[in-house]
Every structure is written in C-alpha cells, then in structure tokens.
C-alpha cells in the first residue's frame, strides 16, 4: 500500500502538470494489461481505481480553488482541450474507448468501490444530453469485467438502460446478456449479425484491462445455444452455428469441447 505522503507528492506533481497541459499519450497499466491514454492525470487517477490517489488529487484541486476562487471547480478536466473526448485503448488494438464524462471513467476503472465513491461524492453528468455519450457509456458498461458487471447488475441496474444488446454481444459480456434478454426485441437479429461477422482476429470490445479471448467465445457460444435452443431445438441450432463459423479454428475448437462435455454429462 502506498503511503499518504507519497500519494500527496504524486498528486501535487501531476496536478500541476495537468494545469499546464503537460501530458500526452502515454502508457499505463489497468489490471495487468498495458494500455495507452491521452487523458490528463486527474482522469488517470480515476481510471487507476486507486481511491486514495483520487482523494489526493481532490485535495490539490481544493487548494487550487482556494488560490483561484474563480477557477473551474471540476473533478477532472474532461472538456479542457480541442479534441472532443479523451480516450483509452489497449496496446495493439485499434478500438479505443472514449471518456466523455466522469461516470464513464469510473466504470472503466473496473473497481466497483471507485464507482460507488463517485456516486457518493460527485454530482455525475447526465449522459442523456448527447446520443454519442449514451453510446460511449453503454460500451464501457458492456465491456466491464466480471466483478464490475455483477456489481452493476445488483446495485446499479439503472445503468443497464444505457446498454444495447449488440454492445453486450460484441463485448462478450455473458453476465449482462441474460439481463438484456428482457429489454430488447432485436436480440435474435443481433445474434445473427454477430455470428455472421465474428472473426477471431477481431478482439472482443471489452474494456481496457479486461481482455477476453477464446474462452469467452466458448462461454458466449454456450449462452447463445441456451437462448436459441429454447426456440428451435439446441441440436439444430448447433449445426447451423457450426456451419457459419467452422472456418474459425478457435471457435470450432470451443464447439467441439462443448459437445464432448455434454456427451460426458
């Protein structure tokens, strides 16, 4: 655990850099994954999931406000540059996540305690003012890891109204898909599109720090078979799915593994 004095020194240094605009695209770690972001350090403190570090930044902001009472009283400088939004993405993946507001940053932190801290201490922005912000927030929620997904489903289910079914499928978030089943009339079409366009060379649209691979394909396939199997018979659906994705070795391997497990049962 980092000492308060150390966090205070870090916050003082990086907050001063933010005020001068002395930050650029740089490498950070979310979980154990290497990511790249162009966000200021105050937003990176949120993304880090380190509440103590964020509190150190808040103290620096309060001191700055006392010195300059007419300055902007903001949690983090989301709107302080010419480009529309700051972004974060994983190394080697073109897809980036936009950070148009603090709520999105709190979710992308992957830390449910950080999310709750934000709800308790901040007056969070209403994303309904802009359709692009709704889409970005939905992507962040759908891309969340297992712990954050479960926390949202149990404690902040109201956030699920920002998530589209196709976002949950593209992110490979099986936990959220069961909840989304009852909120949409286009689930069957979304599944069909996904199966017809799925390419193992294209990563799941999961949030930075939440990598998903072949195992997610296997779990998602199981969920799709469960959902579609209720309508047209699981065996017939398996044959149809297999015909669509048989040229994808990893996905095909996942199907064969699933069949072997069912045979054992």
XYZ file of C-alpha atoms in Angstrom:
265
model
C 0.000 0.000 0.000
C 1.313 3.453 -0.898
C 1.920 5.913 1.921
C -0.275 9.059 2.071
C 2.794 11.289 1.821
C 3.885 9.545 -1.362
C 0.413 9.847 -2.897
C 0.306 13.514 -1.921
C 3.601 14.202 -3.685
C 2.432 12.345 -6.777
C -0.865 14.231 -6.870
C 0.856 17.598 -6.394
C 3.285 16.908 -9.235
C 0.756 15.514 -11.711
C -1.972 18.038 -10.871
C 0.488 20.835 -11.679
C 1.252 19.112 -14.998
C -2.476 18.935 -15.775
C -2.922 22.665 -15.146
C -0.086 23.443 -17.558
C -1.312 20.920 -20.120
C 1.937 18.966 -19.809
C 0.640 15.490 -20.604
C 0.440 13.448 -23.784
C -0.439 9.947 -24.985
C 1.346 7.565 -22.658
C 1.402 4.013 -21.359
C -0.454 2.987 -18.209
C -1.499 -0.312 -16.674
C -5.096 -1.280 -16.000
C -5.089 -4.532 -14.107
C -2.190 -6.387 -15.697
C -2.814 -5.070 -19.200
C -0.763 -2.417 -20.982
C -2.975 0.424 -22.191
C -2.493 3.812 -23.841
C -4.320 7.002 -22.937
C -4.215 10.685 -23.771
C -6.249 11.629 -20.685
C -4.947 14.082 -18.064
C -3.565 12.710 -14.838
C -6.706 13.549 -12.845
C -8.717 11.214 -15.083
C -5.963 8.599 -14.961
C -6.308 8.668 -11.162
C -9.949 7.634 -11.611
C -9.087 5.022 -14.230
C -6.481 3.537 -11.885
C -9.190 2.583 -9.395
C -6.993 3.976 -6.612
C -9.383 5.923 -4.367
C -6.595 7.206 -2.102
C -4.787 8.678 -5.112
C -8.003 10.309 -6.354
C -8.549 11.840 -2.924
C -5.026 13.274 -3.054
C -5.914 14.891 -6.401
C -9.109 16.280 -4.845
C -7.084 17.928 -2.087
C -4.865 19.557 -4.689
C -7.944 20.762 -6.555
C -9.341 22.257 -3.362
C -6.085 24.085 -2.681
C -6.088 25.419 -6.241
C -9.694 26.590 -5.820
C -8.748 28.492 -2.652
C -5.921 30.223 -4.513
C -8.123 30.964 -7.550
C -11.782 31.134 -6.431
C -12.943 31.954 -9.965
C -11.254 28.897 -11.467
C -13.216 25.919 -12.736
C -14.451 23.622 -9.985
C -14.250 20.311 -11.819
C -13.499 16.764 -10.725
C -11.306 16.094 -13.721
C -10.659 18.180 -16.862
C -12.841 16.245 -19.307
C -13.551 19.255 -21.531
C -10.245 21.111 -21.380
C -8.844 20.597 -24.879
C -9.716 20.956 -28.576
C -10.462 17.285 -29.270
C -13.979 16.148 -28.262
C -13.032 13.416 -25.780
C -10.056 11.787 -24.156
C -9.523 8.134 -24.994
C -8.008 4.936 -23.648
C -7.218 1.731 -25.517
C -5.314 -1.498 -25.068
C -1.929 -1.997 -26.648
C -2.085 -3.410 -30.175
C -5.863 -2.892 -30.583
C -7.254 -0.128 -32.784
C -10.556 0.133 -30.899
C -10.423 2.903 -28.285
C -12.854 3.844 -25.559
C -13.868 7.498 -25.329
C -14.121 9.193 -21.925
C -16.725 11.961 -22.361
C -17.631 12.184 -18.673
C -16.535 11.124 -15.218
C -19.177 8.373 -14.949
C -17.613 6.598 -17.937
C -14.166 6.905 -16.357
C -15.473 5.452 -13.078
C -16.831 2.397 -14.902
C -13.671 1.955 -16.987
C -11.672 1.878 -13.732
C -13.024 -1.648 -13.237
C -13.240 -1.004 -9.494
C -16.736 -1.194 -8.047
C -15.576 0.716 -4.944
C -14.370 3.552 -7.155
C -17.746 3.606 -8.917
C -19.579 3.813 -5.594
C -17.182 6.522 -4.403
C -18.153 8.550 -7.463
C -21.873 8.132 -6.793
C -21.361 9.134 -3.153
C -19.125 12.172 -3.686
C -19.842 13.615 -7.131
C -22.789 15.067 -8.966
C -22.334 12.913 -12.035
C -23.215 14.165 -15.505
C -26.435 13.089 -17.191
C -25.354 11.258 -20.384
C -28.829 11.639 -21.879
C -27.881 15.083 -23.153
C -25.913 13.566 -26.037
C -26.509 10.369 -28.022
C -22.762 9.883 -28.535
C -22.255 9.917 -24.762
C -25.015 7.328 -24.310
C -23.307 5.025 -26.812
C -19.896 5.523 -25.202
C -21.271 4.876 -21.718
C -23.054 1.746 -22.996
C -19.791 0.438 -24.481
C -17.980 0.989 -21.178
C -20.688 -0.798 -19.176
C -20.893 -3.715 -21.625
C -17.105 -4.006 -21.661
C -16.829 -4.259 -17.877
C -15.174 -7.213 -16.175
C -16.953 -9.858 -14.132
C -16.855 -8.099 -10.739
C -17.913 -4.717 -12.096
C -20.636 -6.329 -14.247
C -22.062 -8.191 -11.274
C -21.953 -5.046 -9.136
C -23.810 -3.013 -11.764
C -26.457 -5.720 -12.179
C -27.063 -5.939 -8.430
C -26.510 -2.384 -7.146
C -26.882 -0.052 -10.136
C -29.204 -1.860 -12.511
C -30.417 1.523 -13.770
C -27.156 1.772 -15.720
C -28.218 -1.187 -17.875
C -30.680 1.061 -19.705
C -27.695 2.647 -21.469
C -26.510 -0.697 -22.891
C -27.605 -2.005 -26.289
C -27.820 -5.767 -26.803
C -25.314 -5.724 -29.662
C -22.830 -3.950 -27.369
C -23.125 -6.760 -24.837
C -22.610 -9.387 -27.547
C -19.618 -7.623 -29.115
C -18.073 -7.232 -25.663
C -18.651 -10.909 -24.869
C -20.335 -9.985 -21.587
C -22.385 -13.121 -20.916
C -23.356 -11.925 -17.427
C -25.163 -8.893 -18.803
C -26.770 -10.660 -21.761
C -29.204 -12.535 -19.554
C -30.413 -9.199 -18.193
C -30.569 -7.651 -21.666
C -32.782 -10.511 -22.936
C -35.817 -8.935 -21.337
C -35.083 -5.405 -22.519
C -34.894 -5.839 -26.293
C -36.883 -7.084 -29.260
C -33.842 -7.344 -31.563
C -31.780 -9.945 -29.726
C -32.249 -12.643 -32.369
C -31.144 -10.247 -35.143
C -28.158 -9.068 -33.078
C -27.064 -12.692 -32.551
C -27.405 -13.485 -36.250
C -25.280 -10.476 -37.225
C -22.630 -11.380 -34.664
C -22.387 -14.990 -35.825
C -22.144 -13.949 -39.459
C -19.441 -11.349 -38.821
C -17.449 -12.851 -35.934
C -13.758 -13.056 -36.741
C -11.335 -14.496 -34.211
C -8.758 -11.955 -35.316
C -11.006 -9.164 -34.055
C -10.823 -8.872 -30.246
C -13.956 -8.601 -28.156
C -14.946 -4.997 -27.412
C -14.183 -5.429 -23.726
C -12.862 -2.547 -21.682
C -9.111 -1.927 -21.375
C -7.773 -4.100 -18.579
C -10.450 -6.755 -19.263
C -9.030 -8.928 -22.063
C -11.352 -11.612 -23.439
C -10.319 -14.413 -25.796
C -11.190 -17.953 -26.894
C -12.677 -18.893 -23.520
C -15.130 -16.015 -23.874
C -16.084 -17.330 -27.304
C -16.858 -20.663 -25.681
C -18.984 -19.122 -22.918
C -20.787 -16.872 -25.375
C -21.493 -19.859 -27.637
C -22.994 -21.738 -24.677
C -25.228 -18.769 -23.870
C -26.371 -18.370 -27.479
C -27.194 -22.085 -27.673
C -29.169 -21.799 -24.441
C -31.136 -18.800 -25.705
C -31.751 -20.048 -29.248
C -32.206 -23.643 -28.146
C -35.409 -22.638 -26.392
C -36.846 -21.661 -29.784
C -35.682 -24.094 -32.444
C -34.026 -27.014 -30.719
C -30.451 -26.894 -29.478
C -29.096 -29.615 -31.775
C -30.430 -27.977 -34.948
C -29.126 -24.605 -33.842
C -25.680 -26.036 -33.073
C -25.455 -27.404 -36.613
C -26.443 -24.049 -38.087
C -23.974 -22.122 -35.933
C -21.187 -24.573 -36.688
C -21.801 -24.184 -40.427
C -21.383 -20.411 -40.072
C -18.155 -20.363 -38.082
C -16.490 -23.680 -38.938
C -13.587 -21.875 -40.651
C -12.587 -20.191 -37.377
C -10.298 -22.772 -35.669
C -10.536 -21.442 -32.119
C -14.294 -21.075 -32.189
C -14.700 -24.502 -33.792
C -12.471 -25.976 -31.089
C -14.692 -24.391 -28.445
C -17.753 -26.016 -30.007
C -16.137 -29.456 -30.099
C -15.088 -29.070 -26.461
C -18.637 -28.154 -25.518
C -20.004 -31.224 -27.359
C -17.552 -33.528 -25.540
C -18.582 -32.105 -22.165
C -22.254 -32.591 -22.964
C -21.597 -36.191 -24.016
C -19.924 -36.866 -20.640
C -22.905 -35.433 -18.781
